Amino acid sequence: MSAPGTRPTEAELTEFRDRVRAHIAEHAPSFGAREGHRAPETPEQEAQLRSWFASLFDAGFVGADWPVEFGGRADHHPLHDRIVSEEILRARAPRPVDQVNLAAHVLLHFGSDEQKSALLPPIRSSEHVWCQLLSEPDAGSDIAAVRSRGVQQPDGSWVLDGQKTWITDGHWADMGLALIRTDPSSSRHHGLSVFVVPLAAPGVEVRPIRTINEAIEVNEVFLDGVTVAGNSLIGEAGQGWSIIMAGLDFERFGIGGNVILLELLSDDLVTVARHGLIGGVPAIQHEDIRQKVAEFAVEVEVAKAFIDDHVERMVAAADRVGDGSIAKLSFAETYHRISAYGAELAAMVCTVAADPTVELAKQRLKECWLWSRAYTVSGGSNEMMRNILAKRRLLLPSR
């Protein structure tokens, strides 16, 4: 990724924010974002999403931190990324696919010149949507326990076999970033390698998994004798653990960086509390409910403060080990607590007349609650995040 440039002035940041808002108003899809329903449900939605994502790259709002020779901007600054993320979320427009960002990050840092030239342009044009082929039925968040195997052939190609599960966006992705064990005598973090796998390759089978909110977001992916070329290997054989860990640290902060979603959740909670009635009076007038809403508002501000602080440290090249895990934990747990309480409150209150604003807020709280547990697992479970912080940040012994 490119190094941060000169810090923009407040006037420049305001002008940039105005341009982002104008772009969203003109180019965002006709349908809004829904938590737990982020994947396209029709060919028309998929076409709109791909066009929308490509427009963000074309405008220099996404991928601006890439090296200039691959489409990045010389005037890029991390604060620009923050503004783009905030405005997309506040507009409730579909946000770029996290797995695509991770794939680009891995390719830029570990890919060969040939891989970058071949694989980065289709990301920018949204010809390629990516997924991560990491988790397995017996591994879950402990991806060091993967058992999918790869065997190199005399001609340099590789044959891959195994099963991956909980693969976000696998049913409409074009490419996968697969973690495979290439040394059969190895265990845990050793002997792992990363491959680029076209999802249309012979031997790849994708089976969608319908989630509790009646959506298809995740999938099982089976690799049955899938042959990939030798140049599909990213980095060196056996380097897979360090490659994926670098990518996941990037993803975890991205999850935590969605902190504006917490603001939107809090807004919906306040809407329901103010306009929903319990015992004939607005729910917000009940002291226990008012106190709870206030406590959640404080939690949101704490999460935002951490993200703000981390961005400033990142700009100053003073990042600290474990910041991504803290951001991910703070976001995921706050999101779950607010949405769970909001869904419960939405089920308790009644409204005198149908109010579309209130009904939409109630629907969003329910959808967020049903999806909230996914955030506690995505990018590594919260339990794994605590283990990482204990070892890397606090330097505690393993035993």
Short mmCIF file of C-alpha atoms in Angstrom, two decimals:
data_model
loop_
_atom_site.label_atom_id
_atom_site.label_comp_id
_atom_site.label_asym_id
_atom_site.label_seq_id
_atom_site.Cartn_x
_atom_site.Cartn_y
_atom_site.Cartn_z
CA MET A 1 0.00 0.00 0.00
CA SER A 2 1.14 3.55 -0.60
CA ALA A 3 2.58 5.64 2.22
CA PRO A 4 0.35 8.36 3.67
CA GLY A 5 0.79 11.72 1.95
CA THR A 6 0.56 15.16 3.49
CA ARG A 7 -2.34 15.45 5.90
CA PRO A 8 -5.25 17.23 4.19
CA THR A 9 -6.62 20.43 5.69
CA GLU A 10 -10.12 20.48 7.17
CA ALA A 11 -11.33 22.40 4.12
CA GLU A 12 -9.85 19.75 1.81
CA LEU A 13 -11.45 16.95 3.81
CA THR A 14 -14.82 18.71 3.67
CA GLU A 15 -14.50 19.08 -0.11
CA PHE A 16 -13.58 15.40 -0.38
CA ARG A 17 -16.56 14.39 1.75
CA ASP A 18 -18.87 16.43 -0.47
CA ARG A 19 -17.52 14.66 -3.57
CA VAL A 20 -18.06 11.25 -1.95
CA ARG A 21 -21.64 12.15 -1.03
CA ALA A 22 -22.35 13.34 -4.56
CA HIS A 23 -20.90 10.14 -6.03
CA ILE A 24 -23.03 7.99 -3.74
CA ALA A 25 -26.17 9.92 -4.63
CA GLU A 26 -25.49 9.43 -8.34
CA HIS A 27 -24.09 5.90 -8.51
CA ALA A 28 -25.36 3.85 -5.53
CA PRO A 29 -27.69 0.93 -6.38
CA SER A 30 -31.44 1.42 -6.26
CA PHE A 31 -31.69 -0.96 -3.30
CA GLY A 32 -30.31 -0.15 0.13
CA ALA A 33 -27.95 -2.17 2.29
CA ARG A 34 -29.41 -4.70 4.73
CA GLU A 35 -27.40 -6.43 7.42
CA GLY A 36 -27.27 -10.16 6.82
CA HIS A 37 -28.56 -9.62 3.27
CA ARG A 38 -25.47 -8.12 1.68
CA ALA A 39 -25.04 -10.60 -1.18
CA PRO A 40 -27.12 -9.99 -4.32
CA GLU A 41 -30.38 -11.91 -4.50
CA THR A 42 -31.04 -11.47 -8.22
CA PRO A 43 -28.91 -11.09 -11.39
CA GLU A 44 -30.09 -7.48 -11.58
CA GLN A 45 -28.83 -6.75 -8.07
CA GLU A 46 -25.50 -8.40 -8.85
CA ALA A 47 -25.08 -6.27 -11.97
CA GLN A 48 -25.84 -3.12 -9.96
CA LEU A 49 -23.39 -4.11 -7.22
CA ARG A 50 -20.55 -4.80 -9.63
CA SER A 51 -21.19 -1.49 -11.42
CA TRP A 52 -21.33 0.34 -8.06
CA PHE A 53 -18.07 -1.15 -6.80
CA ALA A 54 -16.31 -0.43 -10.10
CA SER A 55 -17.49 3.19 -9.92
CA LEU A 56 -15.88 3.57 -6.49
CA PHE A 57 -12.55 2.36 -7.88
CA ASP A 58 -12.88 4.56 -10.97
CA ALA A 59 -13.56 7.64 -8.84
CA GLY A 60 -10.51 6.95 -6.68
CA PHE A 61 -12.56 6.42 -3.54
CA VAL A 62 -11.69 2.72 -3.13
CA GLY A 63 -8.23 1.31 -3.81
CA ALA A 64 -6.74 4.78 -3.51
CA ASP A 65 -4.14 3.41 -1.08
CA TRP A 66 -2.75 1.04 -3.73
CA PRO A 67 0.55 1.91 -5.37
CA VAL A 68 0.03 4.46 -8.15
CA GLU A 69 1.20 2.00 -10.82
CA PHE A 70 -1.76 -0.23 -9.92
CA GLY A 71 -4.36 2.52 -9.84
CA GLY A 72 -3.77 4.17 -6.48
CA ARG A 73 -3.66 7.93 -5.91
CA ALA A 74 -0.52 9.89 -5.12
CA ASP A 75 -2.55 12.23 -2.89
CA HIS A 76 -4.14 9.41 -0.89
CA HIS A 77 -4.37 9.79 2.86
CA PRO A 78 -5.90 7.31 5.39
CA LEU A 79 -8.44 9.94 6.42
CA HIS A 80 -9.88 9.69 2.90
CA ASP A 81 -10.62 5.98 3.49
CA ARG A 82 -12.35 6.83 6.75
CA ILE A 83 -14.59 9.38 5.04
CA VAL A 84 -15.53 7.01 2.21
CA SER A 85 -16.46 4.28 4.69
CA GLU A 86 -18.48 6.68 6.85
CA GLU A 87 -20.44 8.15 3.98
CA ILE A 88 -21.29 4.80 2.38
CA LEU A 89 -22.55 3.50 5.71
CA ARG A 90 -24.51 6.64 6.58
CA ALA A 91 -26.17 6.54 3.17
CA ARG A 92 -27.08 2.90 3.87
CA ALA A 93 -25.53 2.03 0.51
CA PRO A 94 -23.91 -1.39 -0.10
CA ARG A 95 -20.34 -1.32 1.13
CA PRO A 96 -17.43 -2.89 -0.78
CA VAL A 97 -16.89 -6.61 -0.22
CA ASP A 98 -14.44 -7.19 2.65
CA GLN A 99 -13.02 -10.32 1.00
CA VAL A 100 -12.07 -8.35 -2.11
CA ASN A 101 -10.14 -5.86 0.04
CA LEU A 102 -8.31 -8.70 1.76
CA ALA A 103 -7.41 -10.36 -1.55
CA ALA A 104 -6.05 -7.08 -2.90
CA HIS A 105 -4.04 -6.57 0.29
CA VAL A 106 -2.50 -10.05 0.00
CA LEU A 107 -1.74 -9.68 -3.70
CA LEU A 108 -0.09 -6.27 -3.26
CA HIS A 109 2.10 -7.45 -0.39
CA PHE A 110 2.92 -11.03 -1.38
CA GLY A 111 1.95 -11.50 -5.03
CA SER A 112 4.43 -11.70 -7.89
CA ASP A 113 4.55 -9.00 -10.55
CA GLU A 114 2.77 -11.41 -12.87
CA GLN A 115 0.00 -12.03 -10.35
CA LYS A 116 -0.47 -8.33 -9.66
CA SER A 117 -0.69 -7.49 -13.36
CA ALA A 118 -3.18 -10.28 -14.03
CA LEU A 119 -5.37 -10.13 -10.92
CA LEU A 120 -5.53 -6.52 -9.73
CA PRO A 121 -7.21 -4.91 -12.79
CA PRO A 122 -10.23 -7.31 -12.65
CA ILE A 123 -10.67 -6.33 -8.99
CA ARG A 124 -10.84 -2.64 -9.89
CA SER A 125 -13.33 -3.30 -12.70
CA SER A 126 -15.35 -5.64 -10.42
CA GLU A 127 -15.04 -8.38 -13.00
CA HIS A 128 -13.68 -10.43 -10.09
CA VAL A 129 -15.36 -10.71 -6.72
CA TRP A 130 -13.24 -12.70 -4.24
CA CYS A 131 -13.95 -14.94 -1.26
CA GLN A 132 -11.68 -16.43 1.42
CA LEU A 133 -11.36 -20.22 1.43
CA LEU A 134 -10.04 -20.50 4.98
CA SER A 135 -12.38 -22.08 7.57
CA GLU A 136 -13.08 -25.81 7.56
CA PRO A 137 -15.64 -28.02 9.34
CA ASP A 138 -13.12 -29.21 11.94
CA ALA A 139 -11.10 -26.01 12.12
CA GLY A 140 -13.42 -23.00 12.33
CA SER A 141 -11.55 -19.97 13.65
CA ASP A 142 -8.52 -22.17 14.34
CA ILE A 143 -7.34 -22.01 10.76
CA ALA A 144 -3.96 -23.50 11.72
CA ALA A 145 -5.87 -26.80 11.89
CA VAL A 146 -6.84 -26.83 8.20
CA ARG A 147 -6.63 -30.22 6.52
CA SER A 148 -7.31 -29.38 2.87
CA ARG A 149 -4.28 -30.62 1.01
CA GLY A 150 -2.34 -29.66 -2.07
CA VAL A 151 0.03 -31.93 -4.00
CA GLN A 152 2.44 -30.54 -6.57
CA GLN A 153 2.59 -32.33 -9.89
CA PRO A 154 5.69 -32.97 -12.06
CA ASP A 155 4.68 -30.14 -14.41
CA GLY A 156 4.59 -27.65 -11.50
CA SER A 157 0.80 -27.51 -11.18
CA TRP A 158 -1.01 -28.31 -7.93
CA VAL A 159 -3.99 -30.57 -7.20
CA LEU A 160 -6.17 -29.37 -4.31
CA ASP A 161 -8.61 -31.43 -2.25
CA GLY A 162 -10.67 -30.54 0.80
CA GLN A 163 -13.73 -28.80 2.19
CA LYS A 164 -14.14 -25.20 3.26
CA THR A 165 -17.15 -23.86 5.15
CA TRP A 166 -18.79 -20.57 6.18
CA ILE A 167 -17.40 -18.99 3.02
CA THR A 168 -18.87 -15.52 2.73
CA ASP A 169 -19.94 -14.57 -0.82
CA GLY A 170 -18.72 -17.89 -2.22
CA HIS A 171 -21.91 -18.36 -4.25
CA TRP A 172 -21.30 -15.28 -6.40
CA ALA A 173 -17.51 -14.95 -6.12
CA ASP A 174 -15.28 -15.48 -9.13
CA MET A 175 -12.02 -16.13 -7.29
CA GLY A 176 -11.01 -17.61 -3.96
CA LEU A 177 -7.99 -17.15 -1.71
CA ALA A 178 -7.38 -20.67 -0.37
CA LEU A 179 -5.27 -21.78 2.59
CA ILE A 180 -4.01 -25.30 1.85
CA ARG A 181 -1.67 -27.74 3.62
CA THR A 182 1.07 -28.55 1.13
CA ASP A 183 3.40 -30.44 3.47
CA PRO A 184 1.59 -33.61 4.65
CA SER A 185 4.11 -34.15 7.45
CA SER A 186 3.55 -30.69 8.92
CA SER A 187 1.18 -29.57 11.68
CA ARG A 188 -0.45 -26.38 12.87
CA HIS A 189 1.12 -23.20 11.44
CA HIS A 190 3.75 -24.97 9.38
CA GLY A 191 3.45 -26.39 5.88
CA LEU A 192 0.57 -24.13 4.79
CA SER A 193 0.38 -22.34 1.45
CA VAL A 194 -1.96 -19.83 -0.19
CA PHE A 195 -3.42 -20.34 -3.66
CA VAL A 196 -5.57 -18.39 -6.07
CA VAL A 197 -8.50 -20.63 -7.01
CA PRO A 198 -10.98 -19.71 -9.77
CA LEU A 199 -14.42 -20.74 -8.50
CA ALA A 200 -15.37 -21.89 -12.00
CA ALA A 201 -12.49 -24.41 -12.12
CA PRO A 202 -13.43 -28.08 -12.62
CA GLY A 203 -13.77 -29.83 -9.26
CA VAL A 204 -15.00 -26.76 -7.34
CA GLU A 205 -18.51 -27.17 -5.93
CA VAL A 206 -20.28 -24.40 -4.00
CA ARG A 207 -23.24 -25.24 -1.75
CA PRO A 208 -25.04 -22.22 -0.27
CA ILE A 209 -26.00 -22.24 3.42
CA ARG A 210 -29.26 -20.48 4.30
CA THR A 211 -28.86 -18.50 7.51
CA ILE A 212 -31.34 -17.88 10.32
CA ASN A 213 -32.50 -14.65 8.65
CA GLU A 214 -33.50 -16.55 5.50
CA ALA A 215 -30.60 -15.20 3.44
CA ILE A 216 -27.68 -16.77 1.61
CA GLU A 217 -24.47 -15.10 2.73
CA VAL A 218 -22.21 -18.06 3.45
CA ASN A 219 -21.42 -21.33 1.72
CA GLU A 220 -19.65 -24.65 1.77
CA VAL A 221 -17.00 -25.02 -0.91
CA PHE A 222 -15.69 -28.44 -1.91
CA LEU A 223 -12.36 -28.90 -3.71
CA ASP A 224 -12.31 -32.26 -5.45
CA GLY A 225 -9.13 -32.76 -7.44
CA VAL A 226 -8.97 -29.09 -8.44
CA THR A 227 -5.92 -28.44 -10.63
CA VAL A 228 -4.38 -24.96 -10.48
CA ALA A 229 -1.30 -23.73 -12.32
CA GLY A 230 2.02 -23.37 -10.55
CA ASN A 231 1.75 -19.59 -10.71
CA SER A 232 -1.43 -19.76 -8.62
CA LEU A 233 0.75 -20.13 -5.52
CA ILE A 234 1.10 -16.80 -3.69
CA GLY A 235 4.53 -16.28 -2.19
CA GLU A 236 6.49 -19.40 -1.35
CA ALA A 237 5.17 -22.84 -0.42
CA GLY A 238 4.93 -23.02 3.37
CA GLN A 239 4.55 -19.24 3.75
CA GLY A 240 0.77 -19.44 4.03
CA TRP A 241 0.40 -18.77 7.74
CA SER A 242 2.24 -15.44 7.69
CA ILE A 243 0.42 -14.36 4.51
CA ILE A 244 -3.04 -15.10 5.87
CA MET A 245 -2.28 -13.58 9.27
CA ALA A 246 -1.22 -10.33 7.62
CA GLY A 247 -4.45 -10.35 5.64
CA LEU A 248 -6.66 -11.15 8.63
CA ASP A 249 -5.12 -8.37 10.73
CA PHE A 250 -6.08 -6.02 7.90
CA GLU A 251 -9.61 -7.49 7.77
CA ARG A 252 -10.13 -7.34 11.54
CA PHE A 253 -9.47 -3.64 11.63
CA GLY A 254 -11.82 -3.25 8.67
CA ILE A 255 -14.57 -4.95 10.66
CA GLY A 256 -13.91 -2.68 13.63
CA GLY A 257 -13.77 0.30 11.30
CA ASN A 258 -17.45 -0.21 10.50
CA VAL A 259 -18.12 1.63 13.72
CA ILE A 260 -20.63 3.92 11.98
CA LEU A 261 -22.95 0.90 11.91
CA LEU A 262 -23.10 1.26 15.68
CA GLU A 263 -24.29 4.85 15.29
CA LEU A 264 -27.01 3.71 12.92
CA LEU A 265 -28.05 0.96 15.34
CA SER A 266 -28.22 3.49 18.16
CA ASP A 267 -30.33 5.81 16.00
CA ASP A 268 -32.79 3.01 15.28
CA LEU A 269 -32.93 2.11 18.97
CA VAL A 270 -33.71 5.73 19.88
CA THR A 271 -36.40 5.90 17.18
CA VAL A 272 -38.17 2.83 18.57
CA ALA A 273 -37.79 4.02 22.18
CA ARG A 274 -39.22 7.46 21.40
CA HIS A 275 -42.15 6.42 19.23
CA GLY A 276 -43.01 2.96 20.56
CA LEU A 277 -45.46 2.82 23.45
CA ILE A 278 -45.33 0.71 26.59
CA GLY A 279 -48.24 1.14 28.97
CA GLY A 280 -49.56 3.97 26.83
CA VAL A 281 -46.44 6.16 27.13
CA PRO A 282 -43.30 6.34 24.97
CA ALA A 283 -40.82 3.64 25.96
CA ILE A 284 -38.08 6.25 26.44
CA GLN A 285 -40.01 7.67 29.39
CA HIS A 286 -39.46 4.45 31.35
CA GLU A 287 -36.38 5.03 33.48
CA ASP A 288 -34.80 1.61 32.92
CA ILE A 289 -35.16 1.87 29.13
CA ARG A 290 -33.84 5.45 29.08
CA GLN A 291 -30.84 4.36 31.14
CA LYS A 292 -30.10 1.43 28.84
CA VAL A 293 -30.31 3.57 25.71
CA ALA A 294 -27.91 6.06 27.30
CA GLU A 295 -25.46 3.31 28.24
CA PHE A 296 -25.41 2.04 24.67
CA ALA A 297 -24.79 5.56 23.38
CA VAL A 298 -21.71 5.73 25.62
CA GLU A 299 -20.48 2.36 24.32
CA VAL A 300 -20.77 3.61 20.75
CA GLU A 301 -18.72 6.70 21.59
CA VAL A 302 -16.03 4.55 23.23
CA ALA A 303 -15.76 2.36 20.13
CA LYS A 304 -15.56 5.43 17.89
CA ALA A 305 -12.88 6.98 20.11
CA PHE A 306 -10.69 3.90 19.76
CA ILE A 307 -11.01 3.93 15.97
CA ASP A 308 -10.22 7.65 15.86
CA ASP A 309 -7.16 7.11 18.02
CA HIS A 310 -5.99 4.19 15.91
CA VAL A 311 -6.33 6.16 12.67
CA GLU A 312 -4.18 8.92 14.14
CA ARG A 313 -1.54 6.38 15.22
CA MET A 314 -1.64 4.79 11.78
CA VAL A 315 -1.07 8.19 10.16
CA ALA A 316 1.89 8.70 12.47
CA ALA A 317 3.21 5.17 11.71
CA ALA A 318 2.81 4.33 15.39
CA ASP A 319 0.42 1.37 15.16
CA ARG A 320 0.37 -0.97 18.13
CA VAL A 321 0.22 -4.75 18.10
CA GLY A 322 -3.31 -6.04 18.54
CA ASP A 323 -5.15 -2.86 17.55
CA GLY A 324 -7.05 -4.76 14.85
CA SER A 325 -8.20 -7.36 17.36
CA ILE A 326 -9.34 -4.69 19.81
CA ALA A 327 -11.27 -2.88 17.08
CA LYS A 328 -12.91 -6.12 15.99
CA LEU A 329 -13.86 -7.10 19.55
CA SER A 330 -15.21 -3.67 20.43
CA PHE A 331 -17.34 -3.47 17.31
CA ALA A 332 -18.67 -7.05 17.32
CA GLU A 333 -19.67 -7.17 20.97
CA THR A 334 -21.22 -3.70 21.05
CA TYR A 335 -23.13 -4.45 17.85
CA HIS A 336 -24.54 -7.64 19.35
CA ARG A 337 -25.56 -6.05 22.64
CA ILE A 338 -27.34 -3.09 21.03
CA SER A 339 -29.11 -5.14 18.36
CA ALA A 340 -30.22 -7.81 20.85
CA TYR A 341 -31.69 -5.22 23.18
CA GLY A 342 -33.19 -3.31 20.26
CA ALA A 343 -34.88 -6.41 18.86
CA GLU A 344 -36.32 -7.19 22.29
CA LEU A 345 -37.59 -3.63 22.72
CA ALA A 346 -39.07 -3.64 19.20
CA ALA A 347 -41.07 -6.75 20.11
CA MET A 348 -42.35 -5.13 23.33
CA VAL A 349 -43.56 -1.77 22.09
CA CYS A 350 -46.72 -0.99 20.18
CA THR A 351 -47.55 1.92 17.90
CA VAL A 352 -50.85 3.72 17.65
CA ALA A 353 -50.65 4.02 13.87
CA ALA A 354 -48.40 2.41 11.31
CA ASP A 355 -45.33 4.65 11.06
CA PRO A 356 -42.99 3.60 8.23
CA THR A 357 -39.99 5.16 9.98
CA VAL A 358 -40.59 3.21 13.19
CA GLU A 359 -41.44 -0.02 11.39
CA LEU A 360 -38.26 0.21 9.31
CA ALA A 361 -36.20 0.84 12.44
CA LYS A 362 -37.77 -2.23 14.09
CA GLN A 363 -37.05 -4.35 11.03
CA ARG A 364 -33.42 -3.24 10.90
CA LEU A 365 -32.90 -3.96 14.60
CA LYS A 366 -34.25 -7.48 14.13
CA GLU A 367 -32.09 -8.12 11.05
CA CYS A 368 -29.01 -6.77 12.81
CA TRP A 369 -29.68 -8.99 15.83
CA LEU A 370 -30.02 -12.10 13.66
CA TRP A 371 -26.76 -11.23 11.91
CA SER A 372 -24.87 -10.04 14.98
CA ARG A 373 -23.37 -13.41 15.93
CA ALA A 374 -21.73 -13.59 12.52
CA TYR A 375 -19.62 -10.56 13.45
CA THR A 376 -18.40 -12.31 16.60
CA VAL A 377 -16.97 -15.08 14.38
CA SER A 378 -16.06 -13.24 11.16
CA GLY A 379 -12.34 -12.57 10.82
CA GLY A 380 -11.66 -14.89 13.74
CA SER A 381 -13.89 -15.55 16.74
CA ASN A 382 -13.91 -13.16 19.69
CA GLU A 383 -12.32 -15.90 21.79
CA MET A 384 -9.44 -16.08 19.31
CA MET A 385 -9.11 -12.29 19.44
CA ARG A 386 -8.67 -12.46 23.20
CA ASN A 387 -6.03 -15.14 22.84
CA ILE A 388 -4.19 -12.99 20.29
CA LEU A 389 -4.29 -9.98 22.61
CA ALA A 390 -3.11 -12.03 25.57
CA LYS A 391 -0.11 -13.34 23.65
CA ARG A 392 0.84 -10.41 21.42
CA ARG A 393 -0.26 -7.35 23.37
CA LEU A 394 0.04 -8.47 26.99
CA LEU A 395 2.84 -11.01 26.32
CA LEU A 396 1.21 -13.55 28.63
CA PRO A 397 2.50 -17.15 28.60
CA SER A 398 0.53 -19.77 26.71
CA ARG A 399 0.19 -21.89 29.83
#
